[in-house]
Coordinates of N, CA and C in Angstrom, one line a residue:
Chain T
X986 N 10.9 7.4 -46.5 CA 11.1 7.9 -45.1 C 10.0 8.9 -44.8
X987 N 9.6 8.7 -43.7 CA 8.1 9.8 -43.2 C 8.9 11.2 -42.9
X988 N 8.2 12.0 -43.3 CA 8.8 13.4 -42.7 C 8.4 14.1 -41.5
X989 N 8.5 15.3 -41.7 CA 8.2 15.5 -39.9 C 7.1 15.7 -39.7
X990 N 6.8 15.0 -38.6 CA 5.1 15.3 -38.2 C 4.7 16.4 -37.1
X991 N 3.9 17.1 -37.5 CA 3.7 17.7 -35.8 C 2.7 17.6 -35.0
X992 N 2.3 17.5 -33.9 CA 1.0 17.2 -33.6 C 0.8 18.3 -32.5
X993 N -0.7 18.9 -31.6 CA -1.4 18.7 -32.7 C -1.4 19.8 -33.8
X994 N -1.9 19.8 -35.1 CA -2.6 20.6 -36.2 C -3.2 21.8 -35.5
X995 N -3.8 21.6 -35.0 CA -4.8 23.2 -34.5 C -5.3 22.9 -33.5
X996 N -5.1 24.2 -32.6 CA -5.3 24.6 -31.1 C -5.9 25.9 -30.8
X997 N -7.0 25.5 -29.9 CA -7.4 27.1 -29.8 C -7.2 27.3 -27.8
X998 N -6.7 28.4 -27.7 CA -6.7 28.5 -26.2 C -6.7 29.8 -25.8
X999 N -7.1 30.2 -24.6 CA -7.6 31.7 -24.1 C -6.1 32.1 -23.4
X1000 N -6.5 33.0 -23.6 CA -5.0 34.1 -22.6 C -4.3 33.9 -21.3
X1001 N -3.8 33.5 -21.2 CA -3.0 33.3 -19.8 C -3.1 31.4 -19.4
X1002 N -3.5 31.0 -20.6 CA -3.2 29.3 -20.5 C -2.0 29.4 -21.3
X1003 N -1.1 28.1 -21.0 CA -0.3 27.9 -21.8 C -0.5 26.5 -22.2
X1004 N 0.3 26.3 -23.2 CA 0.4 25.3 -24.5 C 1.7 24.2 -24.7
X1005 N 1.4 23.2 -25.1 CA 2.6 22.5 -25.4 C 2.5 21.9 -26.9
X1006 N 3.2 22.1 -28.0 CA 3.2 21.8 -29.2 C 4.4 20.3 -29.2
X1007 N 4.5 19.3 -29.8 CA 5.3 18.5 -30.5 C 5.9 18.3 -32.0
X1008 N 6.8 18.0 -32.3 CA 7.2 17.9 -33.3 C 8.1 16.8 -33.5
X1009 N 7.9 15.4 -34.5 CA 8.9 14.7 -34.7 C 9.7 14.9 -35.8
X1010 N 10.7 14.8 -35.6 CA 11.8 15.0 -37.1 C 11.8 13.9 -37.5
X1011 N 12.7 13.6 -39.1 CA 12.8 12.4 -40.3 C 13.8 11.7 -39.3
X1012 N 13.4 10.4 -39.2 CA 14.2 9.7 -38.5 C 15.7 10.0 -39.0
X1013 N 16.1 9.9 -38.4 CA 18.2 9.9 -38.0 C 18.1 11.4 -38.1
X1014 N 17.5 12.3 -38.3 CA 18.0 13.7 -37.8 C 17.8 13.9 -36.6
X1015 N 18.9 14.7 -36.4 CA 19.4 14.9 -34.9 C 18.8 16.3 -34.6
X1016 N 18.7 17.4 -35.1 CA 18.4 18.8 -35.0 C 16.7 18.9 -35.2
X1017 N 16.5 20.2 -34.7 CA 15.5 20.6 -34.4 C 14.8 21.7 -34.6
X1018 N 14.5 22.3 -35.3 CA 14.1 24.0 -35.0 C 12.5 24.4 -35.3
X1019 N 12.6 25.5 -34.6 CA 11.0 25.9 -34.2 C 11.4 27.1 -35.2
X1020 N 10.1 27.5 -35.8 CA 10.0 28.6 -36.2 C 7.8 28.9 -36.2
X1021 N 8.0 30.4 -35.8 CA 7.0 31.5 -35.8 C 6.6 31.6 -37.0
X1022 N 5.3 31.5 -37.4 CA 4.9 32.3 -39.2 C 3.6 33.2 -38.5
X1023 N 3.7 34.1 -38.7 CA 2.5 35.0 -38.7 C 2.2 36.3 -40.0
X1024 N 0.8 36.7 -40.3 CA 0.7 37.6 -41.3 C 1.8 38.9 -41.0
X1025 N 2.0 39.2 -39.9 CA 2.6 40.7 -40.0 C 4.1 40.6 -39.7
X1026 N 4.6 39.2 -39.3 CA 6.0 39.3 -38.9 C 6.6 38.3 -39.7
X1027 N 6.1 37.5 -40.7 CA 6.7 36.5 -41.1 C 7.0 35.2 -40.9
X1028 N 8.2 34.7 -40.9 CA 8.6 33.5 -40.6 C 9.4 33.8 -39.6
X1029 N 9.6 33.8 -38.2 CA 10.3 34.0 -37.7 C 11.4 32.8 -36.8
X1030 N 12.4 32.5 -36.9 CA 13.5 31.6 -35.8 C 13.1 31.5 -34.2
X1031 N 12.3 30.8 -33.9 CA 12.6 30.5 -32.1 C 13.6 29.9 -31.6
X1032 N 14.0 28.7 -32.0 CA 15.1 28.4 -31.0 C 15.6 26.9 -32.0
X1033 N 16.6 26.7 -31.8 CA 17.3 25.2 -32.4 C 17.9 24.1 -31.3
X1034 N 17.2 22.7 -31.4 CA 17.9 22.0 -30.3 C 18.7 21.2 -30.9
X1035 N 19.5 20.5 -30.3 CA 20.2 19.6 -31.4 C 21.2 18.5 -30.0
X1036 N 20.9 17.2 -29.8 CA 21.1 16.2 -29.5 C 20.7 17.1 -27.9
X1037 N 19.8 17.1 -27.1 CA 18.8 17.4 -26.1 C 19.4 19.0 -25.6
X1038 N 20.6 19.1 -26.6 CA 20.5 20.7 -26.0 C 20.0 22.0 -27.5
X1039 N 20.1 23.1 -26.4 CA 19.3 24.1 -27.0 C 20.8 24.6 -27.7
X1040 N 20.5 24.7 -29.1 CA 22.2 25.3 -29.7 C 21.9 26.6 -30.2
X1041 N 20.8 27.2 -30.7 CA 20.6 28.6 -30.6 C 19.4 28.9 -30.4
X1042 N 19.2 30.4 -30.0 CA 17.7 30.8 -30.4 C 17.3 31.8 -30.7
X1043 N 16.8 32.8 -31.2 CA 15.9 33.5 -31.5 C 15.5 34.6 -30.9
X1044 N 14.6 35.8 -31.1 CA 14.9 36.6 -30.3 C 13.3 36.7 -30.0
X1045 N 13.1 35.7 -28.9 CA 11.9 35.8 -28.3 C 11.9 35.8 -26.9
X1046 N 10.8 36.3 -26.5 CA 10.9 36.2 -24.9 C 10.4 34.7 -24.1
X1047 N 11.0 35.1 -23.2 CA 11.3 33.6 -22.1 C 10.0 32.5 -22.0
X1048 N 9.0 33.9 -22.5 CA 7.6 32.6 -22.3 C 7.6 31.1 -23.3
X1049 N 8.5 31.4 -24.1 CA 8.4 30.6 -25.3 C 10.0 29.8 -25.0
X1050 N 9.3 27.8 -24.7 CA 10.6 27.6 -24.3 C 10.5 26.1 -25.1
X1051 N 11.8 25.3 -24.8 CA 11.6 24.0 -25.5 C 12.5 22.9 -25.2
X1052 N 12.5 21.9 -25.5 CA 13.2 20.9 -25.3 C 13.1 19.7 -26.2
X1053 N 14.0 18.5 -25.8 CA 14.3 17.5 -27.0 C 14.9 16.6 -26.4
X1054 N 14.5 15.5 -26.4 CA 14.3 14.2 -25.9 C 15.3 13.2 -26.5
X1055 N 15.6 12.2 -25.8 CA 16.5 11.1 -26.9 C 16.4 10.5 -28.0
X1056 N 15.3 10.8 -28.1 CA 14.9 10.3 -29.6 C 14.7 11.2 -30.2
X1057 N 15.5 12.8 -30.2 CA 14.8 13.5 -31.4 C 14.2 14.3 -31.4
X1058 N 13.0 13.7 -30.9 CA 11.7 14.6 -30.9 C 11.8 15.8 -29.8
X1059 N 10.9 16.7 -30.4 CA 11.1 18.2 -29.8 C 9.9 18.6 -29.3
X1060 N 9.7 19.2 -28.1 CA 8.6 19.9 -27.7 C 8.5 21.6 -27.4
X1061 N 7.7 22.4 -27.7 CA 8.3 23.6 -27.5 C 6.8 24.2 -26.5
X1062 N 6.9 24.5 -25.6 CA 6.1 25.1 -24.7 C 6.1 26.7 -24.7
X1063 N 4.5 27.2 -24.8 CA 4.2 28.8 -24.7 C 4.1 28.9 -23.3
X1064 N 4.0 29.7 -22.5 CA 3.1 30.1 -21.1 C 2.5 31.4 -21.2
X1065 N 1.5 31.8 -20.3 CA 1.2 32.7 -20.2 C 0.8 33.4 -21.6
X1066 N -0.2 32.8 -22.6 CA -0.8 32.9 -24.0 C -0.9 34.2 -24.3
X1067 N -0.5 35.1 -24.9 CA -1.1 36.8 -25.2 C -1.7 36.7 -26.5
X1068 N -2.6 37.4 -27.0 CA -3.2 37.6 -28.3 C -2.2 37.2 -29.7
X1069 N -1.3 38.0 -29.5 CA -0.4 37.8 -30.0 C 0.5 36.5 -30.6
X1070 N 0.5 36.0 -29.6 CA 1.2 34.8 -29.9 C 0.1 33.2 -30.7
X1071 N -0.8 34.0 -31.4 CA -1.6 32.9 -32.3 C -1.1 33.2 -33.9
X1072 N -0.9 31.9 -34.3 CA 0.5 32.1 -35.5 C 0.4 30.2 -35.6
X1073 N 1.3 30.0 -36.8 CA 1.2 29.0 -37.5 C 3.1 28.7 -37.0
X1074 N 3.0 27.5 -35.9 CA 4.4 27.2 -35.4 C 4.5 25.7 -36.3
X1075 N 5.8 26.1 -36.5 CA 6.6 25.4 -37.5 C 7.9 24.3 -36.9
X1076 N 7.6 23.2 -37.1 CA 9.3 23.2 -36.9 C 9.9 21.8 -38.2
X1077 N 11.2 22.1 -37.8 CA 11.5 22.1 -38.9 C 13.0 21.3 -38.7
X1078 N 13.6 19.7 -39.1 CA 14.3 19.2 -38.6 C 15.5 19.1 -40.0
X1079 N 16.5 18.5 -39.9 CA 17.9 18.4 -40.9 C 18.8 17.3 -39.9
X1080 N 19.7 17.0 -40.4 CA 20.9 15.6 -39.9 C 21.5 16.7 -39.4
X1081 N 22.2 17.7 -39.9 CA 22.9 18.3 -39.0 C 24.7 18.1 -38.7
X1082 N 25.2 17.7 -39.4 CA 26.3 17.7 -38.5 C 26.8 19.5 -38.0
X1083 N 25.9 20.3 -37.9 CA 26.1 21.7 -37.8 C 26.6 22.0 -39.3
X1084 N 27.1 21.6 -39.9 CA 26.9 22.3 -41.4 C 25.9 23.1 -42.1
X1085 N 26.6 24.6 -42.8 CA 25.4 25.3 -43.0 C 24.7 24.9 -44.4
X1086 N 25.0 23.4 -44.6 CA 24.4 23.1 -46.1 C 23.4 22.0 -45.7
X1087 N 23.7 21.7 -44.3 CA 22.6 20.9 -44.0 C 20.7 21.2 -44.4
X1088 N 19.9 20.5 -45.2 CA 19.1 21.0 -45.6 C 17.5 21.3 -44.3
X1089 N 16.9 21.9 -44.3 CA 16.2 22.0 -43.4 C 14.6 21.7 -43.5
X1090 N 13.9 20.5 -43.4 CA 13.0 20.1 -43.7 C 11.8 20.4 -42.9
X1091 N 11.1 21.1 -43.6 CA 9.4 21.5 -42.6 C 8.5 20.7 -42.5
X1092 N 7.8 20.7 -41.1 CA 6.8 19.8 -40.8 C 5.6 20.4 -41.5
X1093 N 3.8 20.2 -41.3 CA 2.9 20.8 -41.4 C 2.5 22.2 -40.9
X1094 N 3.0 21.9 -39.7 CA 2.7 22.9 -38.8 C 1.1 23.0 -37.8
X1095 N 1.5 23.2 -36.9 CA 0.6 23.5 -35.7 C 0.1 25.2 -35.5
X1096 N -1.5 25.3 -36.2 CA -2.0 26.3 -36.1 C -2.4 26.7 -34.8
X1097 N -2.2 27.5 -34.0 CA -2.4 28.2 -32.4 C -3.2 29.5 -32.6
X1098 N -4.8 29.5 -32.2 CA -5.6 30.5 -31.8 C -5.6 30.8 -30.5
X1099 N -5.1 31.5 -30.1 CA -5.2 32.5 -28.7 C -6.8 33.5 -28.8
X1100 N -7.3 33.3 -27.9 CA -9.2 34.1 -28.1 C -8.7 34.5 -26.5
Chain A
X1365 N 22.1 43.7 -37.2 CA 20.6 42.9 -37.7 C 20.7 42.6 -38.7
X1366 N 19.5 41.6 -39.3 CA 20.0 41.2 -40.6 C 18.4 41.3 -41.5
X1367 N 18.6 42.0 -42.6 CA 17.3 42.4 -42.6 C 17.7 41.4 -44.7
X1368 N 15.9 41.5 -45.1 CA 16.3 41.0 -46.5 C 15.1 41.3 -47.2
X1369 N 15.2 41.6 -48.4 CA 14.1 42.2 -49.2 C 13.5 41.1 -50.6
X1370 N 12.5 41.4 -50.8 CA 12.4 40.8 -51.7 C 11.0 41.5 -52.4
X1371 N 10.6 41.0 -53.8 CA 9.2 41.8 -53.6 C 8.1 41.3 -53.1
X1372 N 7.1 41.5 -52.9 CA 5.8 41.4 -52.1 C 5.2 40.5 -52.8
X1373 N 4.8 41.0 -54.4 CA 3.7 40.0 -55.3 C 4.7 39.8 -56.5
X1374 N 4.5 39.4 -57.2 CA 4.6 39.1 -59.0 C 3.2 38.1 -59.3
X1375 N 3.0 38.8 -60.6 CA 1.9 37.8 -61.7 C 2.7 37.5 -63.1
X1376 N 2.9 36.6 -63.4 CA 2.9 36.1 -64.2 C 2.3 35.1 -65.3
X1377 N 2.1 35.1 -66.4 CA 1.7 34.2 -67.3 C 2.2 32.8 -67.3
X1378 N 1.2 31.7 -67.2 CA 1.6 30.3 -67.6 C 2.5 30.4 -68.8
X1379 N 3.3 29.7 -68.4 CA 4.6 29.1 -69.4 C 6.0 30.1 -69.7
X1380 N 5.9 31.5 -69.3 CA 6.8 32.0 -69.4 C 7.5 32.1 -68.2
X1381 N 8.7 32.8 -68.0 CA 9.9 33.1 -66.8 C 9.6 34.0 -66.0
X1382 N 9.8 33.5 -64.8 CA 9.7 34.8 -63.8 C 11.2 34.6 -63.2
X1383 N 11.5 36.0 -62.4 CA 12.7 36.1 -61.3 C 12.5 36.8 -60.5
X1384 N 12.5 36.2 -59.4 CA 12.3 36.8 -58.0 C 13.7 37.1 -57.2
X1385 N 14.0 38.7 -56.8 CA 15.2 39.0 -56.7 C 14.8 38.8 -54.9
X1386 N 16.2 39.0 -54.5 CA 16.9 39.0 -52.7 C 17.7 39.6 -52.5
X1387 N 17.9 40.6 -51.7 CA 19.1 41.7 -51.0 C 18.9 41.1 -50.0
X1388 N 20.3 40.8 -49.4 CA 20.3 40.9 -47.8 C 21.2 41.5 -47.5
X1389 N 21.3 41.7 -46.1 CA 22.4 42.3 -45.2 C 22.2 41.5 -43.8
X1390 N 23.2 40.8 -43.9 CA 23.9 40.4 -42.3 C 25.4 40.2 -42.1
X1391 N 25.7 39.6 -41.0 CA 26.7 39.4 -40.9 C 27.3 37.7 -40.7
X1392 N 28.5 37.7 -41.4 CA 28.7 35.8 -40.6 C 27.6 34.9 -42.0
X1393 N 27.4 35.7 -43.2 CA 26.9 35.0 -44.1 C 27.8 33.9 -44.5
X1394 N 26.3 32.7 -44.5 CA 26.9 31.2 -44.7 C 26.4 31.0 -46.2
X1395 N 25.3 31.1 -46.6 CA 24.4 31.1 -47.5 C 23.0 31.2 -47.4
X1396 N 22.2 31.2 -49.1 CA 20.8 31.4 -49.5 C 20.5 30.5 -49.9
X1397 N 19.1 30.2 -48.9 CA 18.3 29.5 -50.0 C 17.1 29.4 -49.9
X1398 N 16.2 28.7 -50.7 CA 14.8 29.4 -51.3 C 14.0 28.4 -50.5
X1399 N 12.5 29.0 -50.6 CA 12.0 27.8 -49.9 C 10.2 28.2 -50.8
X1400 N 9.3 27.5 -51.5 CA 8.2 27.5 -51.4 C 6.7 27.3 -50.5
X1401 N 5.8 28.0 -50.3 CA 5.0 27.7 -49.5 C 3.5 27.9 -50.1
X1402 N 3.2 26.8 -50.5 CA 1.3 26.9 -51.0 C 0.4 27.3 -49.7
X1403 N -0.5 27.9 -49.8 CA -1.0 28.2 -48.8 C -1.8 27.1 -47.7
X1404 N -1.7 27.3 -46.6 CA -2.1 26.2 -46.1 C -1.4 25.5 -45.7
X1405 N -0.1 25.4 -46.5 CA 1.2 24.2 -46.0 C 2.3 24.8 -45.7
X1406 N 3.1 23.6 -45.6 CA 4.3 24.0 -44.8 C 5.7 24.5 -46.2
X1407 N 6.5 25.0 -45.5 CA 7.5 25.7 -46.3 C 8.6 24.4 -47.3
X1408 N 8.5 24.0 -48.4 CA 9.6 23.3 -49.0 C 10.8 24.0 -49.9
X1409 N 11.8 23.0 -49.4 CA 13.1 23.3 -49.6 C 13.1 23.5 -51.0
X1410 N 13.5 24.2 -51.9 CA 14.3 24.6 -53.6 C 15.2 24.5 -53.9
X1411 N 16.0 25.5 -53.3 CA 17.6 25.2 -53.4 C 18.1 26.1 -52.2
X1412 N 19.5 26.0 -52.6 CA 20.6 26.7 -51.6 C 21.7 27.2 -52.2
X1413 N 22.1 28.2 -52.0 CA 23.6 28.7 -52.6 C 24.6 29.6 -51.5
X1414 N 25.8 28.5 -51.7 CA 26.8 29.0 -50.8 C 27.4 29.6 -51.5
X1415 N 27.6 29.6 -52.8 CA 28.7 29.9 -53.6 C 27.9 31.2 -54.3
X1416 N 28.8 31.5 -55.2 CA 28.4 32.5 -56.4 C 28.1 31.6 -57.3
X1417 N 27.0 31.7 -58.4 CA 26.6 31.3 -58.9 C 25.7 30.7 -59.3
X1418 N 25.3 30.2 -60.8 CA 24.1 29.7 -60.8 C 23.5 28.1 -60.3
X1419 N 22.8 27.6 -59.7 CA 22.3 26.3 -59.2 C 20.9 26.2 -59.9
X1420 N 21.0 25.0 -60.6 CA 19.9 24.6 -61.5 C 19.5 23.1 -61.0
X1421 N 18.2 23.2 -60.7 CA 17.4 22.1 -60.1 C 16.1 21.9 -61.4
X1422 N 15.8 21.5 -62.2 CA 14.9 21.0 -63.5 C 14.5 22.7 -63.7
X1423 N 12.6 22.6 -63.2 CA 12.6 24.5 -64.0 C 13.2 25.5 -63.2
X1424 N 13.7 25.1 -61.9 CA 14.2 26.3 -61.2 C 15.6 26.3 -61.0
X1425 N 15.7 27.5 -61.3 CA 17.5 27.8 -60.7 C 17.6 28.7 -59.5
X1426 N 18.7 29.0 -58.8 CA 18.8 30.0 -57.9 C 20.1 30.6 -58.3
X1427 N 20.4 31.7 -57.8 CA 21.6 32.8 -58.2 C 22.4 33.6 -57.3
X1428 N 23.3 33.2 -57.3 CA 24.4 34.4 -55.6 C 25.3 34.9 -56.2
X1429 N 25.1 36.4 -55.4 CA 26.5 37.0 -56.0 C 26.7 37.7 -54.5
X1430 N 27.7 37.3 -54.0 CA 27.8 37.0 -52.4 C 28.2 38.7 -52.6
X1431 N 29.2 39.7 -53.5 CA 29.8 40.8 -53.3 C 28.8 41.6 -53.3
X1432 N 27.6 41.5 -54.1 CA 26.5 42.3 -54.0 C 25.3 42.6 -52.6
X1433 N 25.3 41.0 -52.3 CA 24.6 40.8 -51.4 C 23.2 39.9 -51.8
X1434 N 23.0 39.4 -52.7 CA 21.9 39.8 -54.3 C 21.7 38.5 -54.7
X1435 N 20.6 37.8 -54.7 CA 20.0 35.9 -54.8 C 19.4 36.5 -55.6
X1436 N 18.8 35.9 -56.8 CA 17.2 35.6 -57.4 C 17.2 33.9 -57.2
X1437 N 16.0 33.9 -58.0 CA 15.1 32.3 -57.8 C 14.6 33.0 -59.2
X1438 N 14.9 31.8 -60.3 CA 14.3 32.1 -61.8 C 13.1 30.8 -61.8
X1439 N 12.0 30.9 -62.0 CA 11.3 29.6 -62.4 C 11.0 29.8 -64.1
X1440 N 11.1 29.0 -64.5 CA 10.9 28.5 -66.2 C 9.8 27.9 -66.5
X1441 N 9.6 28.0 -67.5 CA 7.9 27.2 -67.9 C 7.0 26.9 -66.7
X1442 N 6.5 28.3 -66.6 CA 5.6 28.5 -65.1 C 4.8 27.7 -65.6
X1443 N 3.8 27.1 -64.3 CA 2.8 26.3 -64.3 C 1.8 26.8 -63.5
X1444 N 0.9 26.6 -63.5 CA -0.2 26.9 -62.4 C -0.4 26.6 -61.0
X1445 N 0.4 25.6 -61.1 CA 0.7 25.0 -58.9 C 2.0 25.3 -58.8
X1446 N 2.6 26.8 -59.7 CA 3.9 27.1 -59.2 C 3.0 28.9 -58.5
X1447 N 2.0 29.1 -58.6 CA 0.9 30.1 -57.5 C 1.3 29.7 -56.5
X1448 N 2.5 30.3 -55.5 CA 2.5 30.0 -54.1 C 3.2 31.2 -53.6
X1449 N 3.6 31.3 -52.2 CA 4.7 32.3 -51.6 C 5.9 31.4 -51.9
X1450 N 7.1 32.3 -52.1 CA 8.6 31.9 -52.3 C 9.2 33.1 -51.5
X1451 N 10.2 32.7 -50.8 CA 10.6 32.8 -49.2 C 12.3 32.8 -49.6
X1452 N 13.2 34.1 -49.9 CA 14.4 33.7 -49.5 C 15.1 33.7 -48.1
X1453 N 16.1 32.9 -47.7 CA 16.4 33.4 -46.3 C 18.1 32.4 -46.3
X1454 N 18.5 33.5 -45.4 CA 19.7 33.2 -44.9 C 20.2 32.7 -44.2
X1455 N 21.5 31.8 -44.2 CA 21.9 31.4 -42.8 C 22.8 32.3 -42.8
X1456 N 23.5 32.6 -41.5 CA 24.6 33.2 -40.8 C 25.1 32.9 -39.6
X1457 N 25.8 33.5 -39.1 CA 26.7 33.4 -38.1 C 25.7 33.6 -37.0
X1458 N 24.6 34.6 -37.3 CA 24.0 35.1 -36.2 C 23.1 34.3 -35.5
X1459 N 22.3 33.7 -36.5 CA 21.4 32.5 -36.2 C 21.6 31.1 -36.0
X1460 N 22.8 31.1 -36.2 CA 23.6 29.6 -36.1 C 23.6 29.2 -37.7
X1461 N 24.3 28.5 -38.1 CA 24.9 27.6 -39.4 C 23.4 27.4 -39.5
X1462 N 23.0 26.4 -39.0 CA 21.6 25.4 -39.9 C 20.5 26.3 -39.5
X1463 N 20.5 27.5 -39.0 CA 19.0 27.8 -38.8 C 18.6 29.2 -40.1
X1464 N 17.4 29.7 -40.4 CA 17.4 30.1 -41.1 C 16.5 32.1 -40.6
X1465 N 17.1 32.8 -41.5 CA 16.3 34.1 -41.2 C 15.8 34.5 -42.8
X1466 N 14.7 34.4 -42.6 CA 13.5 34.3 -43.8 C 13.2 36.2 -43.9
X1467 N 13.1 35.8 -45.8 CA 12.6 37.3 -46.3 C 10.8 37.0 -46.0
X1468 N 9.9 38.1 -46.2 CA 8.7 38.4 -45.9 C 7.9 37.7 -46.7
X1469 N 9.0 37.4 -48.2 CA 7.9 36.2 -49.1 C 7.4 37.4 -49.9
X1470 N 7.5 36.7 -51.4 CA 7.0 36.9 -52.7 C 5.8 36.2 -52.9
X1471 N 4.5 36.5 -52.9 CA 3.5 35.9 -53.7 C 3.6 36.0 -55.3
X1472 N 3.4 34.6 -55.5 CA 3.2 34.4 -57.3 C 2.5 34.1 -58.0
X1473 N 1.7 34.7 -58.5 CA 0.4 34.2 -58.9 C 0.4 34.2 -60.5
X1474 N 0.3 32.4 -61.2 CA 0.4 32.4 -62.5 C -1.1 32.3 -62.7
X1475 N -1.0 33.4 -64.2 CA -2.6 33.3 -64.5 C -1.9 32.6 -66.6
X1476 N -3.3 32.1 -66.6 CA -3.4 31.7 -67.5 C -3.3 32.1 -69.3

């Protein structure tokens, strides 16, 4: 089985552009989640979609938004780019029947420079 | 809030035992589990523990004692591509069942 892919790998973009990232999950998983890695904050949770709706998220602000398609696949949109928001986005898919033993499998991840 | 500690670095020697401990605090705890990250790449799964107790996967085990609050991750017969960050993190009530709230990560660095 292929695992999750994300595309693209590395993006560089200036301040006040925004961005759209993709992410495919392992075929037949239904769920979706984004997560934040940066040196000073960690790994952080953005948001979880799971069959085209958003089922939690994170405690980020509105600029950072996302969605998920019939097949799965997830896209998660920045706007309005701040310095800050250049970080190694993650996501990360599982089957899901909402079970917390469902396992949670990470893509490569999409590196984001903000200049 | 749900906050979780762990330590920052460990070095260890090829072939002997390390333990990397975890305190958390949240609320609506589901379970822990571990996750490895080589630099450069993306985070893989280790284990999980809902329960108390030990979980043994070949050299690694993981450990919950839900009353304490308190995970370790034991690796055994360290190897040299076991040099990575190791990440405990939580599910809970707060984040939803399947999503995860990650400690700040242990660097491990086996020397020879």
């Amino acid at each position: 089985k292929a695992g999750v892919t994300q595309t693209p790998r590395y993006l560089i973009k200036t301040r006040g552009q925004q961005v759209t990232l993709s992410c495919s999950p392992i075929s037949g998983h239904r769920s979706v989640s984004w997560y934040q890695q940066t040196p000073g904050q960690g790994l952080q949770f953005l948001f979880e979609y799971f069959s085209e709706t958003q089922r939690n998220k994170g405690n980020f602000p509105g600029r950072f938004s996302g969605r998920q398609f019939s097949n799965s696949r997830s896209e998660m949109n920045v706007s309005t780019l701040e310095l800050g928001d250049s970080a190694l986005y993650l996501c990360a898919s599982s089957s899901s029947s909402g079970s917390s033993t469902d396992t949670q499998y990470f893509g490569p991840g999409t590196r984001l420079t903000v200049l | 809030g749900q906050s979780l500690e762990q330590p920052s670095e460990v070095t260890a020697v090829e072939g002997a035992i390390v333990q990397i401990n975890c305190t958390y605090q949240t609320s609506g705890f589901y379970g822990l589990s571990w996750y490895q990250q080589h630099d450069g790449g993306a985070p893989t799964f280790l284990s999980y523990n809902a329960l108390d107790g030990l979980e043994e996967t070949g050299r690694f085990s993981s450990f919950l004692s839900r009353s304490d609050s308190y995970g370790y991750l034991l690796l055994q017969e360290l190897q040299m591509k076991d040099s990575a960050s190791y990440f405990c993190a939580v599910r809970s009530f707060q984040t939803g069942a399947n999503n995860l709230f990650f400690g700040t990560g242990t660097r491990l660095t086996v020397i020879p």
